[in-house]
């Protein structure tokens, strides 16, 4: 069966520090992968999606970037975090429906 | 572009009662998928139910069922015999069934917070 992992689960970072969030998928090959951000009590905003290694599409211009160095690995990064980057970050992979990881709660102080 | 609208920011239900969450969508496509996701306080997104637009029969998963009205572009979720564990935010989502540039992306509604009273 397929599983999706995200780490870390929780992260507190100062403004201006770098960021790296990792997502890995097991049990499937060449999945489409997605990064979402969710503010507290709000809906999901699609940030990036990837249809293959090295193929990244950005949905929203922002301070973040994404990379896919391996088939089942998706990384969300920032060189310098802003206060507005705080939120809950979800990774997902898709068959027909999307399956989500447990998420990372990021607080930028 | 497709849009998904959940007009009920909050709903409440008594335990063991039935509640219906509303969702409408706008699309020019004829072939697509619709989903309901549940996000409990843990914030894990859990797939509740899926409906293919070409199917006339409404999807059912245990206590969860949908009322899919394709012409009206309506996709409501009915929860029967509500349980305390059903308390969560519920999201309606749309996905095109065509290939090309959709890439399996989902369009989400704004969410409905469901409270279950004992």
GROMACS .gro file of C-alpha atoms in nm:
model
  227
    1UNK     CA    1   0.000   0.000   0.000
    2UNK     CA    2   0.103   0.359  -0.050
    3UNK     CA    3   0.217   0.584   0.232
    4UNK     CA    4   0.330   0.943   0.242
    5UNK     CA    5   0.563   1.092   0.499
    6UNK     CA    6   0.644   1.450   0.591
    7UNK     CA    7   0.901   1.590   0.826
    8UNK     CA    8   0.948   1.763   1.044
    9UNK     CA    9   0.602   1.760   1.205
   10UNK     CA   10   0.657   2.094   1.376
   11UNK     CA   11   0.909   2.367   1.314
   12UNK     CA   12   0.974   2.705   1.473
   13UNK     CA   13   1.214   2.926   1.279
   14UNK     CA   14   1.330   3.287   1.305
   15UNK     CA   15   1.262   3.536   1.029
   16UNK     CA   16   1.538   3.527   0.770
   17UNK     CA   17   1.642   3.168   0.834
   18UNK     CA   18   1.637   2.899   0.563
   19UNK     CA   19   1.372   2.629   0.533
   20UNK     CA   20   1.363   2.274   0.407
   21UNK     CA   21   1.055   2.055   0.436
   22UNK     CA   22   1.065   1.704   0.300
   23UNK     CA   23   0.798   1.475   0.164
   24UNK     CA   24   0.846   1.116   0.054
   25UNK     CA   25   0.603   0.866  -0.093
   26UNK     CA   26   0.626   0.489  -0.073
   27UNK     CA   27   0.450   0.219  -0.270
   28UNK     CA   28   0.398   0.398  -0.600
   29UNK     CA   29   0.607   0.511  -0.894
   30UNK     CA   30   0.615   0.841  -1.080
   31UNK     CA   31   0.338   1.003  -0.879
   32UNK     CA   32   0.219   1.357  -0.929
   33UNK     CA   33   0.319   1.546  -0.615
   34UNK     CA   34   0.178   1.862  -0.462
   35UNK     CA   35   0.264   2.114  -0.188
   36UNK     CA   36  -0.018   2.307  -0.019
   37UNK     CA   37  -0.024   2.572   0.251
   38UNK     CA   38  -0.313   2.620   0.488
   39UNK     CA   39  -0.361   2.914   0.724
   40UNK     CA   40  -0.545   2.843   1.050
   41UNK     CA   41  -0.912   2.773   0.988
   42UNK     CA   42  -0.880   2.841   0.618
   43UNK     CA   43  -0.875   2.652   0.291
   44UNK     CA   44  -0.586   2.495   0.106
   45UNK     CA   45  -0.366   2.694  -0.128
   46UNK     CA   46  -0.175   2.497  -0.390
   47UNK     CA   47   0.186   2.614  -0.397
   48UNK     CA   48   0.369   2.375  -0.630
   49UNK     CA   49   0.309   2.056  -0.821
   50UNK     CA   50   0.542   1.814  -0.996
   51UNK     CA   51   0.474   1.551  -1.261
   52UNK     CA   52   0.826   1.406  -1.261
   53UNK     CA   53   1.186   1.437  -1.146
   54UNK     CA   54   1.310   1.792  -1.188
   55UNK     CA   55   0.971   1.912  -1.316
   56UNK     CA   56   0.824   2.181  -1.091
   57UNK     CA   57   0.533   2.413  -1.158
   58UNK     CA   58   0.457   2.707  -0.933
   59UNK     CA   59   0.102   2.816  -0.873
   60UNK     CA   60   0.164   3.126  -0.664
   61UNK     CA   61   0.459   3.366  -0.677
   62UNK     CA   62   0.620   3.371  -0.337
   63UNK     CA   63   0.922   3.335  -0.118
   64UNK     CA   64   0.927   2.956  -0.150
   65UNK     CA   65   1.069   2.709  -0.400
   66UNK     CA   66   1.032   2.336  -0.457
   67UNK     CA   67   1.248   2.061  -0.592
   68UNK     CA   68   1.206   1.695  -0.682
   69UNK     CA   69   1.548   1.532  -0.677
   70UNK     CA   70   1.411   1.176  -0.679
   71UNK     CA   71   1.094   1.015  -0.811
   72UNK     CA   72   0.925   0.994  -0.472
   73UNK     CA   73   1.085   1.288  -0.293
   74UNK     CA   74   0.949   1.641  -0.293
   75UNK     CA   75   1.118   1.925  -0.106
   76UNK     CA   76   0.988   2.270  -0.015
   77UNK     CA   77   1.254   2.532   0.052
   78UNK     CA   78   1.317   2.893   0.130
   79UNK     CA   79   1.641   3.088   0.151
   80UNK     CA   80   1.498   3.346   0.391
   81UNK     CA   81   1.173   3.293   0.578
   82UNK     CA   82   0.916   3.570   0.620
   83UNK     CA   83   0.655   3.602   0.894
   84UNK     CA   84   0.390   3.540   0.628
   85UNK     CA   85   0.537   3.195   0.558
   86UNK     CA   86   0.388   3.065   0.882
   87UNK     CA   87   0.121   2.802   0.831
   88UNK     CA   88   0.044   2.436   0.792
   89UNK     CA   89   0.213   2.271   0.496
   90UNK     CA   90   0.069   1.962   0.337
   91UNK     CA   91   0.221   1.734   0.077
   92UNK     CA   92   0.004   1.511  -0.139
   93UNK     CA   93   0.032   1.257  -0.417
   94UNK     CA   94  -0.238   1.167  -0.664
   95UNK     CA   95  -0.388   0.867  -0.829
   96UNK     CA   96  -0.740   0.984  -0.914
   97UNK     CA   97  -0.793   1.133  -0.570
   98UNK     CA   98  -0.515   1.299  -0.376
   99UNK     CA   99  -0.368   1.143  -0.064
  100UNK     CA  100  -0.217   1.372   0.193
  101UNK     CA  101   0.072   1.351   0.433
  102UNK     CA  102   0.037   1.438   0.801
  103UNK     CA  103   0.158   1.796   0.747
  104UNK     CA  104   0.418   2.029   0.895
  105UNK     CA  105   0.321   2.314   1.125
  106UNK     CA  106   0.562   2.601   1.059
  107UNK     CA  107   0.584   2.904   1.286
  108UNK     CA  108   0.808   3.191   1.182
  109UNK     CA  109   0.893   3.430   1.466
  110UNK     CA  110  -1.145   2.789  -1.461
  111UNK     CA  111  -1.339   2.574  -1.222
  112UNK     CA  112  -1.469   2.705  -0.891
  113UNK     CA  113  -1.604   2.524  -0.588
  114UNK     CA  114  -1.829   2.696  -0.335
  115UNK     CA  115  -1.926   2.582   0.012
  116UNK     CA  116  -2.182   2.831   0.135
  117UNK     CA  117  -2.200   2.703   0.493
  118UNK     CA  118  -1.896   2.816   0.696
  119UNK     CA  119  -2.025   2.628   1.000
  120UNK     CA  120  -2.281   2.358   1.071
  121UNK     CA  121  -2.381   2.171   1.383
  122UNK     CA  122  -2.562   1.846   1.450
  123UNK     CA  123  -2.669   1.642   1.748
  124UNK     CA  124  -2.508   1.305   1.795
  125UNK     CA  125  -2.702   1.029   1.613
  126UNK     CA  126  -2.879   1.283   1.391
  127UNK     CA  127  -2.831   1.347   1.019
  128UNK     CA  128  -2.664   1.651   0.865
  129UNK     CA  129  -2.614   1.763   0.507
  130UNK     CA  130  -2.323   1.978   0.389
  131UNK     CA  131  -2.366   2.173   0.067
  132UNK     CA  132  -2.128   2.221  -0.223
  133UNK     CA  133  -2.177   2.376  -0.564
  134UNK     CA  134  -1.925   2.397  -0.844
  135UNK     CA  135  -1.886   2.563  -1.177
  136UNK     CA  136  -1.728   2.393  -1.477
  137UNK     CA  137  -1.766   2.370  -1.852
  138UNK     CA  138  -1.632   2.015  -1.856
  139UNK     CA  139  -1.849   1.706  -1.880
  140UNK     CA  140  -1.610   1.455  -1.728
  141UNK     CA  141  -1.469   1.514  -1.384
  142UNK     CA  142  -1.445   1.386  -1.028
  143UNK     CA  143  -1.580   1.528  -0.706
  144UNK     CA  144  -1.456   1.454  -0.358
  145UNK     CA  145  -1.530   1.524   0.005
  146UNK     CA  146  -1.235   1.544   0.241
  147UNK     CA  147  -1.246   1.557   0.620
  148UNK     CA  148  -0.988   1.746   0.826
  149UNK     CA  149  -1.017   1.671   1.199
  150UNK     CA  150  -0.831   1.873   1.466
  151UNK     CA  151  -0.515   1.672   1.389
  152UNK     CA  152  -0.528   1.849   1.047
  153UNK     CA  153  -0.470   1.525   0.858
  154UNK     CA  154  -0.669   1.541   0.533
  155UNK     CA  155  -0.878   1.227   0.496
  156UNK     CA  156  -1.071   1.128   0.186
  157UNK     CA  157  -1.434   1.062   0.275
  158UNK     CA  158  -1.600   0.989  -0.056
  159UNK     CA  159  -1.550   1.017  -0.431
  160UNK     CA  160  -1.796   1.059  -0.716
  161UNK     CA  161  -1.732   1.019  -1.088
  162UNK     CA  162  -1.937   1.259  -1.297
  163UNK     CA  163  -2.026   0.993  -1.554
  164UNK     CA  164  -2.192   0.780  -1.288
  165UNK     CA  165  -2.556   0.855  -1.221
  166UNK     CA  166  -2.559   0.656  -0.901
  167UNK     CA  167  -2.473   0.851  -0.589
  168UNK     CA  168  -2.165   0.730  -0.403
  169UNK     CA  169  -2.202   0.583  -0.055
  170UNK     CA  170  -1.945   0.494   0.209
  171UNK     CA  171  -2.101   0.356   0.525
  172UNK     CA  172  -2.271   0.652   0.701
  173UNK     CA  173  -2.159   0.897   0.432
  174UNK     CA  174  -2.349   0.948   0.110
  175UNK     CA  175  -2.368   1.217  -0.155
  176UNK     CA  176  -2.646   1.375  -0.354
  177UNK     CA  177  -2.489   1.448  -0.693
  178UNK     CA  178  -2.698   1.668  -0.919
  179UNK     CA  179  -2.493   1.714  -1.236
  180UNK     CA  180  -2.728   1.952  -1.413
  181UNK     CA  181  -2.751   2.173  -1.107
  182UNK     CA  182  -2.376   2.135  -1.040
  183UNK     CA  183  -2.446   2.043  -0.683
  184UNK     CA  184  -2.267   1.786  -0.468
  185UNK     CA  185  -2.388   1.761  -0.110
  186UNK     CA  186  -2.262   1.528   0.161
  187UNK     CA  187  -2.502   1.357   0.399
  188UNK     CA  188  -2.373   1.219   0.725
  189UNK     CA  189  -2.614   0.981   0.894
  190UNK     CA  190  -2.607   0.875   1.261
  191UNK     CA  191  -2.352   1.149   1.336
  192UNK     CA  192  -2.077   1.060   1.580
  193UNK     CA  193  -1.851   1.278   1.792
  194UNK     CA  194  -1.560   1.170   1.573
  195UNK     CA  195  -1.727   1.327   1.270
  196UNK     CA  196  -1.646   1.673   1.409
  197UNK     CA  197  -1.406   1.827   1.160
  198UNK     CA  198  -1.369   2.071   0.875
  199UNK     CA  199  -1.507   1.926   0.554
  200UNK     CA  200  -1.381   2.026   0.212
  201UNK     CA  201  -1.547   1.969  -0.121
  202UNK     CA  202  -1.306   1.933  -0.415
  203UNK     CA  203  -1.319   1.910  -0.793
  204UNK     CA  204  -1.080   1.743  -1.034
  205UNK     CA  205  -1.090   1.738  -1.411
  206UNK     CA  206  -1.091   1.391  -1.567
  207UNK     CA  207  -0.914   1.512  -1.878
  208UNK     CA  208  -0.540   1.485  -1.917
  209UNK     CA  209  -0.332   1.768  -2.051
  210UNK     CA  210  -0.257   2.055  -1.820
  211UNK     CA  211  -0.486   1.961  -1.532
  212UNK     CA  212  -0.216   1.729  -1.386
  213UNK     CA  213  -0.457   1.593  -1.131
  214UNK     CA  214  -0.488   1.925  -0.953
  215UNK     CA  215  -0.777   1.970  -0.715
  216UNK     CA  216  -0.989   2.280  -0.674
  217UNK     CA  217  -1.109   2.305  -0.315
  218UNK     CA  218  -1.401   2.484  -0.156
  219UNK     CA  219  -1.351   2.706   0.145
  220UNK     CA  220  -1.455   2.438   0.392
  221UNK     CA  221  -1.739   2.382   0.639
  222UNK     CA  222  -1.670   2.335   1.009
  223UNK     CA  223  -1.896   2.063   1.150
  224UNK     CA  224  -1.963   2.053   1.524
  225UNK     CA  225  -2.124   1.745   1.676
  226UNK     CA  226  -2.308   1.795   2.005
  227UNK     CA  227  -2.341   1.503   2.249
   0.00000   0.00000   0.00000
